[in-house]
Coordinates of N, CA and C in Angstrom, one line a residue:
M1 N 0.8 -1.2 0.0 CA 0.0 0.0 0.0 C 0.9 1.2 0.0
Q2 N 0.9 2.0 -1.1 CA 1.6 3.2 -1.2 C 0.9 4.4 -0.7
F3 N 1.5 5.3 -0.2 CA 0.9 6.6 0.1 C 0.9 7.4 -1.2
N4 N -0.2 7.9 -1.6 CA -0.4 8.6 -2.9 C 0.5 9.8 -3.0
K5 N 0.7 10.5 -1.9 CA 1.5 11.8 -2.0 C 2.4 11.7 -0.7
P6 N 3.5 12.4 -0.8 CA 4.4 12.5 0.3 C 3.8 12.9 1.6
L7 N 4.1 12.3 2.7 CA 3.5 12.6 4.0 C 4.2 13.9 4.5
K8 N 3.5 14.6 5.3 CA 4.0 15.8 5.9 C 4.7 15.5 7.3
H9 N 5.9 15.9 7.4 CA 6.7 15.5 8.6 C 6.6 16.5 9.7
G10 N 6.5 16.1 10.9 CA 6.5 17.0 12.1 C 6.9 16.3 13.3
V11 N 6.7 17.0 14.4 CA 7.0 16.5 15.8 C 5.7 16.6 16.6
L12 N 5.4 15.5 17.3 CA 4.2 15.5 18.2 C 4.4 16.3 19.4
R13 N 3.5 17.2 19.7 CA 3.4 17.9 21.0 C 2.5 17.2 22.0
K14 N 1.3 16.9 21.6 CA 0.4 16.1 22.5 C -0.7 15.5 21.7
R15 N -1.3 14.4 22.2 CA -2.5 13.9 21.7 C -3.6 14.0 22.8
Y16 N -4.8 14.4 22.4 CA -5.8 14.6 23.4 C -7.2 14.4 22.8
K17 N -8.2 14.3 23.7 CA -9.6 14.1 23.2 C -9.7 12.9 22.2
R18 N -8.8 12.0 22.3 CA -8.8 10.7 21.5 C -8.6 11.0 20.0
F19 N -9.3 12.0 19.4 CA -9.3 12.2 18.0 C -8.4 13.3 17.6
L20 N -7.7 14.0 18.5 CA -6.9 15.2 18.1 C -5.5 15.1 18.6
A21 N -4.6 15.7 17.8 CA -3.2 15.8 18.2 C -2.6 17.1 17.7
D22 N -1.7 17.7 18.5 CA -1.1 18.9 18.1 C 0.3 18.6 17.6
I23 N 0.6 19.1 16.4 CA 1.8 18.8 15.7 C 2.6 20.0 15.3
D24 N 3.9 20.0 15.5 CA 4.8 21.1 15.1 C 5.4 20.7 13.7
F25 N 4.9 21.3 12.7 CA 5.5 21.0 11.3 C 6.7 21.9 11.0
G26 N 7.1 22.7 12.0 CA 8.3 23.5 11.7 C 8.1 24.8 11.0
D27 N 6.8 25.2 10.9 CA 6.4 26.4 10.2 C 6.1 27.6 11.1
G28 N 6.5 27.4 12.4 CA 6.3 28.6 13.3 C 5.0 28.5 14.1
H29 N 4.2 27.5 13.9 CA 3.0 27.4 14.8 C 2.6 26.0 14.9
I30 N 1.7 25.7 15.9 CA 1.2 24.3 16.1 C -0.1 24.1 15.4
T31 N -0.1 22.9 14.7 CA -1.3 22.5 13.9 C -2.0 21.4 14.5
T32 N -3.3 21.5 14.7 CA -4.1 20.4 15.2 C -4.5 19.5 14.1
V33 N -4.3 18.2 14.2 CA -4.6 17.2 13.2 C -5.6 16.2 13.7
H34 N -6.2 15.4 12.8 CA -7.1 14.3 13.1 C -6.3 13.1 13.5
C35 N -6.6 12.5 14.6 CA -6.0 11.2 15.1 C -7.0 10.1 14.8
P36 N -6.8 9.2 13.8 CA -7.7 8.2 13.5 C -7.5 6.9 14.3
N37 N -7.4 7.0 15.6 CA -7.2 5.9 16.5 C -7.8 6.1 17.8
T38 N -8.8 5.3 18.2 CA -9.5 5.5 19.4 C -8.9 4.8 20.6
G39 N -7.8 4.0 20.4 CA -7.2 3.3 21.4 C -6.4 4.1 22.4
A40 N -5.8 3.4 23.3 CA -4.9 4.0 24.3 C -3.6 4.5 23.6
M41 N -3.2 3.8 22.6 CA -2.0 4.2 21.8 C -0.7 4.2 22.7
T42 N -0.7 3.3 23.6 CA 0.5 3.1 24.5 C 1.8 3.0 23.8
G43 N 2.7 3.9 24.0 CA 4.0 3.8 23.3 C 4.0 4.4 21.9
C44 N 2.9 4.8 21.5 CA 2.8 5.3 20.1 C 2.7 6.8 20.0
A45 N 2.4 7.5 21.1 CA 2.1 8.9 21.1 C 2.8 9.7 22.1
E46 N 4.1 9.5 22.2 CA 4.9 10.2 23.2 C 5.3 11.6 22.6
P47 N 5.2 12.6 23.4 CA 5.6 13.9 23.0 C 7.1 13.9 22.5
G48 N 7.3 14.5 21.4 CA 8.7 14.5 20.9 C 8.9 13.5 19.8
Y49 N 8.0 12.5 19.6 CA 8.1 11.6 18.5 C 8.0 12.3 17.2
E50 N 8.7 11.8 16.2 CA 8.5 12.3 14.8 C 7.2 11.7 14.3
V51 N 6.4 12.4 13.6 CA 5.1 12.0 13.1 C 5.0 12.3 11.6
Y52 N 4.2 11.6 10.9 CA 3.9 11.8 9.5 C 2.4 11.9 9.2
C53 N 2.0 12.9 8.5 CA 0.6 13.1 8.3 C 0.2 13.2 6.8
S54 N -0.9 12.7 6.5 CA -1.5 12.8 5.1 C -2.3 14.1 5.0
D55 N -2.3 14.7 3.8 CA -2.9 16.0 3.6 C -4.2 15.7 2.8
S56 N -5.3 16.1 3.3 CA -6.6 15.9 2.6 C -6.7 16.9 1.4
E57 N -6.0 18.0 1.5 CA -6.0 19.1 0.6 C -7.5 19.6 0.4
N58 N -8.2 19.5 1.5 CA -9.6 20.0 1.5 C -9.7 21.2 2.4
P59 N -9.8 22.4 1.9 CA -9.9 23.6 2.7 C -11.1 23.6 3.6
K60 N -12.2 22.9 3.3 CA -13.4 22.9 4.0 C -13.4 21.9 5.2
R61 N -12.4 21.0 5.2 CA -12.4 20.1 6.3 C -11.8 20.8 7.5
K62 N -12.4 20.5 8.7 CA -12.0 21.2 9.9 C -10.5 20.9 10.3
Y63 N -10.1 19.6 10.1 CA -8.7 19.3 10.4 C -8.2 18.7 9.1
R64 N -7.4 19.5 8.4 CA -6.9 19.2 7.1 C -6.0 17.9 7.0
Y65 N -5.2 17.7 8.1 CA -4.2 16.7 8.1 C -4.7 15.5 9.0
T66 N -4.3 14.3 8.6 CA -4.5 13.0 9.3 C -3.2 12.4 9.7
W67 N -3.1 12.1 11.0 CA -1.9 11.5 11.5 C -1.8 10.0 11.0
E68 N -0.8 9.7 10.3 CA -0.6 8.3 9.8 C 0.4 7.5 10.5
L69 N 1.6 8.0 10.8 CA 2.7 7.3 11.3 C 3.4 8.0 12.4
S70 N 4.0 7.2 13.3 CA 4.9 7.7 14.3 C 6.3 7.0 14.1
L71 N 7.3 7.7 14.5 CA 8.7 7.1 14.5 C 9.3 7.3 15.9
T72 N 9.5 6.2 16.5 CA 10.0 6.3 17.9 C 11.4 6.7 18.0
Q73 N 11.9 7.0 19.2 CA 13.3 7.4 19.4 C 14.2 6.2 19.1
D74 N 13.7 5.0 19.1 CA 14.5 3.8 18.7 C 14.4 3.6 17.2
K75 N 13.8 4.5 16.5 CA 13.6 4.4 15.0 C 12.7 3.3 14.6
D76 N 11.7 2.9 15.4 CA 10.7 1.9 15.0 C 9.5 2.7 14.4
W77 N 9.1 2.3 13.3 CA 7.9 2.9 12.6 C 6.6 2.3 13.3
I78 N 5.6 3.1 13.5 CA 4.3 2.7 14.0 C 3.2 3.3 13.1
V79 N 2.3 2.4 12.7 CA 1.1 2.9 11.9 C 0.0 3.3 12.9
V80 N -0.3 4.6 13.0 CA -1.3 5.1 13.9 C -2.7 5.0 13.3
N81 N -2.8 5.2 12.0 CA -4.1 5.1 11.4 C -4.6 3.7 11.3
T82 N -5.6 3.3 12.2 CA -6.0 1.9 12.2 C -6.7 1.4 11.0
Q83 N -7.2 2.3 10.2 CA -7.8 2.0 8.9 C -6.9 1.3 8.0
R84 N -5.6 1.6 8.1 CA -4.6 1.0 7.3 C -4.4 -0.5 7.5
A85 N -4.7 -0.9 8.8 CA -4.6 -2.4 9.1 C -5.6 -3.1 8.3
N86 N -6.9 -2.6 8.2 CA -7.9 -3.3 7.4 C -7.5 -3.4 5.9
A87 N -7.0 -2.3 5.4 CA -6.6 -2.3 4.0 C -5.5 -3.3 3.7
L88 N -4.5 -3.4 4.6 CA -3.4 -4.3 4.5 C -3.9 -5.8 4.6
A89 N -4.8 -6.0 5.5 CA -5.4 -7.3 5.7 C -6.1 -7.7 4.4
G90 N -6.8 -6.8 3.8 CA -7.4 -7.1 2.5 C -6.4 -7.6 1.5
E91 N -5.3 -6.9 1.4 CA -4.2 -7.3 0.5 C -3.7 -8.7 0.8
A92 N -3.5 -9.0 2.1 CA -3.0 -10.3 2.5 C -4.0 -11.4 2.1
L93 N -5.3 -11.1 2.3 CA -6.3 -12.1 2.0 C -6.5 -12.4 0.5
R94 N -6.5 -11.3 -0.2 CA -6.8 -11.4 -1.6 C -5.6 -12.0 -2.4
N95 N -4.4 -11.8 -1.8 CA -3.1 -12.2 -2.5 C -2.7 -13.6 -2.0
G96 N -3.5 -14.2 -1.2 CA -3.2 -15.6 -0.7 C -2.0 -15.6 0.2
F97 N -1.7 -14.5 0.9 CA -0.5 -14.3 1.8 C -0.6 -15.3 3.0
I98 N -1.8 -15.6 3.5 CA -1.9 -16.4 4.6 C -2.3 -17.8 4.1
E99 N -1.4 -18.8 4.2 CA -1.5 -20.1 3.6 C -2.9 -20.8 3.9
P100 N -3.4 -20.9 5.1 CA -4.6 -21.6 5.3 C -5.9 -20.9 4.7
L101 N -5.7 -19.7 4.3 CA -6.9 -18.9 3.7 C -6.7 -18.7 2.2
K102 N -5.7 -19.2 1.6 CA -5.4 -18.7 0.2 C -6.4 -19.3 -0.8
N103 N -7.1 -20.4 -0.5 CA -8.0 -21.0 -1.5 C -9.4 -20.3 -1.5
I104 N -9.6 -19.3 -0.6 CA -10.9 -18.7 -0.6 C -11.1 -17.8 -1.9
R105 N -12.1 -17.9 -2.6 CA -12.3 -17.3 -3.9 C -12.5 -15.8 -3.9
E106 N -13.3 -15.3 -3.0 CA -13.7 -13.9 -3.0 C -13.7 -13.3 -1.6
W107 N -13.2 -12.1 -1.5 CA -13.2 -11.4 -0.2 C -14.0 -10.1 -0.3
V108 N -14.9 -9.9 0.6 CA -15.8 -8.7 0.6 C -15.6 -8.0 1.9
A109 N -15.5 -6.6 1.9 CA -15.3 -5.9 3.1 C -16.6 -5.4 3.8
E110 N -16.5 -5.3 5.1 CA -17.6 -4.6 5.9 C -19.0 -5.1 5.6
Q111 N -19.2 -6.4 5.9 CA -20.5 -7.0 5.7 C -21.2 -7.2 7.1
K112 N -22.5 -7.0 7.1 CA -23.3 -7.2 8.3 C -23.4 -8.7 8.6
Y113 N -23.4 -9.0 9.9 CA -23.6 -10.4 10.3 C -24.0 -10.4 11.7
G114 N -24.4 -11.6 12.1 CA -24.7 -11.9 13.5 C -26.0 -11.3 14.0
E115 N -26.3 -11.7 15.3 CA -27.6 -11.3 15.9 C -27.7 -9.9 16.2
Q116 N -26.5 -9.2 16.4 CA -26.5 -7.8 16.8 C -26.3 -6.9 15.6
N117 N -26.4 -7.5 14.4 CA -26.2 -6.7 13.2 C -24.9 -6.0 13.1
S118 N -23.8 -6.7 13.5 CA -22.5 -6.1 13.5 C -21.9 -6.1 12.1
R119 N -20.7 -5.6 12.0 CA -20.0 -5.6 10.7 C -18.7 -6.4 10.8
I120 N -18.5 -7.4 9.9 CA -17.3 -8.1 9.9 C -16.3 -7.4 9.0
D121 N -15.0 -7.4 9.3 CA -14.1 -6.6 8.5 C -13.9 -7.2 7.1
W122 N -13.8 -8.6 7.0 CA -13.7 -9.2 5.7 C -14.5 -10.5 5.8
L123 N -15.3 -10.8 4.7 CA -16.1 -12.0 4.6 C -15.6 -12.7 3.3
G124 N -15.1 -14.0 3.6 CA -14.6 -14.8 2.5 C -15.7 -15.8 2.0
K125 N -15.8 -15.9 0.6 CA -16.8 -16.7 0.0 C -16.1 -17.7 -1.0
S126 N -16.5 -18.9 -1.0 CA -16.0 -19.9 -1.9 C -17.2 -20.8 -2.3
D127 N -17.1 -21.4 -3.5 CA -18.1 -22.3 -3.9 C -18.1 -23.6 -3.0
D128 N -19.3 -24.0 -2.6 CA -19.5 -25.2 -1.8 C -18.6 -25.3 -0.6
S129 N -18.3 -24.1 0.0 CA -17.5 -24.1 1.2 C -18.1 -23.2 2.2
P130 N -17.8 -23.3 3.5 CA -18.4 -22.4 4.5 C -17.9 -21.0 4.3
L131 N -18.7 -20.0 4.7 CA -18.3 -18.6 4.7 C -17.1 -18.5 5.7
C132 N -16.3 -17.5 5.5 CA -15.1 -17.3 6.4 C -15.2 -15.8 6.9
F133 N -15.4 -15.7 8.2 CA -15.5 -14.4 8.8 C -14.2 -14.0 9.4
V134 N -13.6 -12.8 9.0 CA -12.3 -12.4 9.5 C -12.4 -11.0 10.2
E135 N -12.1 -11.0 11.5 CA -12.0 -9.8 12.3 C -10.5 -9.4 12.3
V136 N -10.3 -8.1 12.0 CA -8.9 -7.6 11.9 C -8.6 -6.8 13.1
K137 N -7.4 -7.0 13.7 CA -7.0 -6.2 14.9 C -5.6 -5.6 14.5
S138 N -5.4 -4.3 14.8 CA -4.2 -3.6 14.6 C -3.3 -3.7 15.9
V139 N -2.1 -4.2 15.8 CA -1.3 -4.4 17.0 C -0.2 -3.4 17.0
T140 N -0.1 -2.6 18.0 CA 0.9 -1.6 18.1 C 1.6 -1.5 19.5
L141 N 1.1 -2.3 20.5 CA 1.7 -2.3 21.8 C 2.9 -3.2 21.8
N142 N 4.1 -2.6 22.0 CA 5.3 -3.3 21.9 C 6.0 -3.4 23.3
E143 N 6.2 -4.6 23.8 CA 6.9 -4.7 25.1 C 8.1 -5.6 24.9
G144 N 9.3 -5.0 24.7 CA 10.5 -5.8 24.5 C 10.5 -6.7 23.2
G145 N 9.8 -6.2 22.2 CA 9.8 -7.0 20.9 C 8.6 -7.9 20.8
H146 N 7.8 -8.0 21.9 CA 6.6 -8.8 21.9 C 5.3 -7.9 21.8
G147 N 4.5 -8.2 20.9 CA 3.3 -7.4 20.6 C 2.1 -8.0 21.4
F148 N 1.3 -7.1 21.9 CA 0.1 -7.5 22.7 C -1.1 -6.8 22.2
F149 N -2.3 -7.4 22.3 CA -3.6 -6.8 22.0 C -4.6 -7.3 23.0
P150 N -5.4 -6.4 23.5 CA -5.5 -5.0 23.3 C -4.6 -4.2 24.2
D151 N -4.5 -2.9 24.0 CA -3.6 -2.1 24.9 C -4.4 -1.4 26.0
A152 N -5.7 -1.8 26.1 CA -6.5 -1.3 27.2 C -7.7 -2.3 27.3
V153 N -8.3 -2.4 28.4 CA -9.5 -3.3 28.5 C -10.5 -2.8 27.5
S154 N -11.0 -3.8 26.7 CA -11.9 -3.5 25.5 C -13.1 -4.4 25.5
V155 N -14.3 -3.9 25.9 CA -15.5 -4.6 25.9 C -15.9 -4.9 24.4
R156 N -15.6 -4.0 23.5 CA -15.8 -4.2 22.1 C -15.0 -5.3 21.5
A157 N -13.8 -5.5 22.0 CA -13.0 -6.6 21.5 C -13.5 -7.9 22.1
H158 N -14.1 -7.9 23.3 CA -14.7 -9.1 23.8 C -15.9 -9.5 22.9
K159 N -16.7 -8.6 22.6 CA -17.8 -8.8 21.7 C -17.5 -9.4 20.4
H160 N -16.4 -9.0 19.8 CA -15.9 -9.5 18.5 C -15.6 -11.0 18.6
V161 N -14.9 -11.3 19.7 CA -14.5 -12.8 19.9 C -15.7 -13.6 20.1
Q162 N -16.7 -13.1 20.9 CA -17.9 -13.9 21.1 C -18.7 -14.1 19.8
E163 N -18.7 -13.0 19.0 CA -19.5 -13.2 17.7 C -18.8 -14.1 16.8
L164 N -17.5 -14.2 16.8 CA -16.8 -15.2 16.0 C -17.1 -16.6 16.4
M165 N -17.2 -16.8 17.7 CA -17.6 -18.1 18.3 C -19.0 -18.5 17.8
Q166 N -19.9 -17.5 17.7 CA -21.2 -17.8 17.2 C -21.2 -18.2 15.8
M167 N -20.3 -17.6 15.0 CA -20.2 -18.1 13.6 C -19.7 -19.5 13.5
R168 N -18.8 -19.9 14.4 CA -18.3 -21.2 14.4 C -19.4 -22.2 14.8
Q169 N -20.3 -21.8 15.7 CA -21.4 -22.7 16.1 C -22.3 -22.9 14.9
Q170 N -22.3 -22.0 13.9 CA -23.1 -22.1 12.7 C -22.4 -22.8 11.6
D171 N -21.2 -23.4 11.9 CA -20.4 -24.1 11.0 C -19.7 -23.3 9.9
H172 N -19.5 -22.0 10.2 CA -18.7 -21.1 9.3 C -17.3 -21.1 9.8
R173 N -16.3 -20.7 9.0 CA -15.0 -20.4 9.5 C -14.9 -19.0 10.1
A174 N -14.1 -18.9 11.2 CA -14.0 -17.6 11.9 C -12.5 -17.4 12.2
V175 N -12.1 -16.2 11.9 CA -10.6 -15.9 12.0 C -10.4 -14.5 12.7
L176 N -9.4 -14.5 13.6 CA -8.9 -13.3 14.2 C -7.6 -13.1 13.5
L177 N -7.4 -11.9 12.8 CA -6.2 -11.6 12.1 C -5.6 -10.4 12.7
F178 N -4.4 -10.6 13.3 CA -3.7 -9.5 14.0 C -2.6 -8.9 13.0
M179 N -2.8 -7.7 12.6 CA -1.9 -7.0 11.7 C -0.9 -6.2 12.6
V180 N 0.3 -6.6 12.5 CA 1.4 -5.9 13.3 C 1.8 -4.7 12.7
M181 N 1.5 -3.5 13.3 CA 1.7 -2.2 12.7 C 2.8 -1.4 13.5
H182 N 3.7 -2.2 14.1 CA 4.8 -1.6 14.8 C 6.0 -2.4 14.4
R183 N 7.0 -1.7 13.9 CA 8.2 -2.4 13.3 C 9.0 -3.2 14.3
G184 N 8.9 -2.8 15.6 CA 9.7 -3.5 16.6 C 9.1 -4.8 17.2
I185 N 7.9 -5.2 16.7 CA 7.2 -6.4 17.2 C 7.5 -7.6 16.4
N186 N 7.9 -8.7 17.1 CA 8.3 -9.9 16.4 C 7.3 -11.1 16.6
D187 N 6.4 -11.0 17.6 CA 5.4 -12.0 17.8 C 4.2 -11.4 18.5
V188 N 3.1 -12.1 18.6 CA 1.9 -11.5 19.1 C 1.2 -12.4 20.1
A189 N 0.6 -11.8 21.1 CA -0.2 -12.6 22.1 C -1.3 -11.8 22.6
P190 N -2.4 -12.4 23.1 CA -3.4 -11.6 23.9 C -2.8 -11.0 25.1
A191 N -3.2 -9.8 25.4 CA -2.7 -9.0 26.6 C -3.3 -9.5 27.9
Q192 N -2.9 -10.7 28.4 CA -3.4 -11.2 29.6 C -3.2 -10.2 30.8
H193 N -2.1 -9.5 30.8 CA -1.7 -8.6 31.9 C -2.5 -7.3 31.8
I194 N -3.2 -7.1 30.7 CA -4.0 -5.9 30.6 C -5.5 -6.2 30.6
D195 N -5.9 -7.2 29.8 CA -7.3 -7.5 29.7 C -7.4 -9.1 29.8
P196 N -7.4 -9.6 31.0 CA -7.5 -11.1 31.2 C -8.7 -11.7 30.6
K197 N -9.8 -11.0 30.6 CA -11.0 -11.6 30.0 C -10.9 -11.8 28.6
Y198 N -10.3 -10.8 27.9 CA -10.0 -11.0 26.4 C -9.1 -12.2 26.2
A199 N -8.1 -12.4 27.0 CA -7.2 -13.5 26.8 C -7.9 -14.8 27.0
Q200 N -8.8 -14.9 28.0 CA -9.5 -16.1 28.3 C -10.5 -16.4 27.1
L201 N -11.1 -15.3 26.6 CA -12.1 -15.5 25.5 C -11.3 -16.0 24.3
C202 N -10.1 -15.6 24.0 CA -9.3 -16.1 22.9 C -9.1 -17.6 23.0
I203 N -8.8 -18.0 24.3 CA -8.5 -19.5 24.5 C -9.8 -20.3 24.2
E204 N -10.9 -19.7 24.7 CA -12.2 -20.4 24.5 C -12.5 -20.4 23.0
A205 N -12.2 -19.3 22.3 CA -12.5 -19.3 20.9 C -11.7 -20.3 20.1
A206 N -10.4 -20.4 20.5 CA -9.5 -21.4 19.8 C -10.0 -22.8 20.0
D207 N -10.5 -23.1 21.2 CA -11.1 -24.4 21.5 C -12.3 -24.7 20.7
A208 N -13.0 -23.6 20.3 CA -14.3 -23.7 19.5 C -14.0 -23.7 18.0
G209 N -12.7 -23.6 17.7 CA -12.3 -23.7 16.3 C -12.0 -22.3 15.6
V210 N -12.0 -21.2 16.3 CA -11.7 -20.0 15.7 C -10.2 -20.0 15.4
E211 N -9.8 -19.5 14.2 CA -8.4 -19.5 13.8 C -7.7 -18.1 14.1
F212 N -6.4 -18.2 14.5 CA -5.7 -17.0 14.8 C -4.4 -16.9 14.0
Y213 N -4.2 -15.7 13.3 CA -3.0 -15.5 12.5 C -2.5 -14.1 12.8
A214 N -1.2 -13.9 12.7 CA -0.5 -12.6 12.8 C 0.4 -12.3 11.6
V215 N 0.3 -11.1 11.1 CA 1.1 -10.7 10.0 C 1.9 -9.5 10.3
K216 N 3.2 -9.5 10.1 CA 4.1 -8.4 10.3 C 4.1 -7.5 9.0
T217 N 4.2 -6.2 9.2 CA 4.3 -5.3 8.0 C 5.6 -4.6 8.0
H218 N 6.0 -4.1 6.8 CA 7.2 -3.3 6.6 C 6.7 -1.9 6.4
I219 N 7.2 -0.9 7.3 CA 6.6 0.4 7.3 C 7.7 1.4 7.0
S220 N 7.3 2.4 6.1 CA 8.1 3.6 5.9 C 7.2 4.7 5.6
D221 N 7.8 5.9 5.4 CA 6.9 7.1 5.1 C 6.5 7.1 3.6
A222 N 6.9 6.1 2.9 CA 6.5 6.0 1.5 C 5.4 4.9 1.3
A223 N 5.4 3.8 2.1 CA 4.5 2.7 1.9 C 4.4 1.9 3.1
I224 N 3.4 1.1 3.2 CA 3.2 0.0 4.2 C 3.0 -1.3 3.4
K225 N 3.9 -2.2 3.6 CA 3.8 -3.5 2.8 C 3.8 -4.7 3.7
L226 N 3.2 -5.8 3.2 CA 3.2 -7.0 3.9 C 4.6 -7.6 4.0
D227 N 5.0 -8.1 5.2 CA 6.3 -8.6 5.4 C 6.3 -10.1 5.5
R228 N 5.8 -10.6 6.6 CA 5.7 -12.1 6.8 C 4.7 -12.4 7.9
Q229 N 4.3 -13.7 7.8 CA 3.4 -14.2 8.9 C 4.3 -14.5 10.1
I230 N 3.9 -14.1 11.3 CA 4.7 -14.4 12.5 C 3.9 -15.2 13.5
H231 N 4.5 -15.6 14.6 CA 3.9 -16.5 15.6 C 2.9 -15.8 16.4
F232 N 1.8 -16.4 16.6 CA 0.7 -15.9 17.5 C 0.7 -16.9 18.7
Q233 N 1.0 -16.4 19.9 CA 1.1 -17.2 21.1 C -0.2 -17.1 21.9
L234 N -1.0 -18.1 21.8 CA -2.3 -18.1 22.4 C -2.2 -18.4 23.9
R235 N -1.4 -19.3 24.3 CA -1.3 -19.7 25.7 C 0.1 -19.5 26.2

């Protein structure tokens, strides 16, 4: 996935109100930009980090710029815009990047499903085969090279695992796909130390037949690309 135009480079001053961040682009004043990430962003939003923003070039938009990337003091790239994880997951699925899913014929994004009329990130369809429901998670919490999800207690994430188990009960395939959007992460696990209920739900889901995969990405200010499938440690 290429960035269509060069990203604007700056320095993070602060992130606040979840959706806003103040950036110093070196032009003599502080610019408020849109932060497309509702999570805790632990380790991703430290004041002084280099940041890269896309430009909507829309003068009518309240916040012209969107925060896309952070660069840590250790020079690890992080994708802040969580929408990029879904797009990269789509590339991985459609290109057969994940071996156990490569024979699925068609992938469709954002389809309604389940009793609560939720939306699944990707729905896989094949002739004479069960449907395949894929929920995508962006992993940016890095602790010594190990990635964890979630980075805060998440009732919404609990609900997603429970809905995937319901799909398995209906004899469909169900997948949790963790897209690693932090260059310093080398493996992924549920964050037992942060959200023990989520970790337990993942174990129950795996026992019910839900599949778990993790994909590492290569990140730069020019593009985000698929790198390789990495280990997901469930227990």
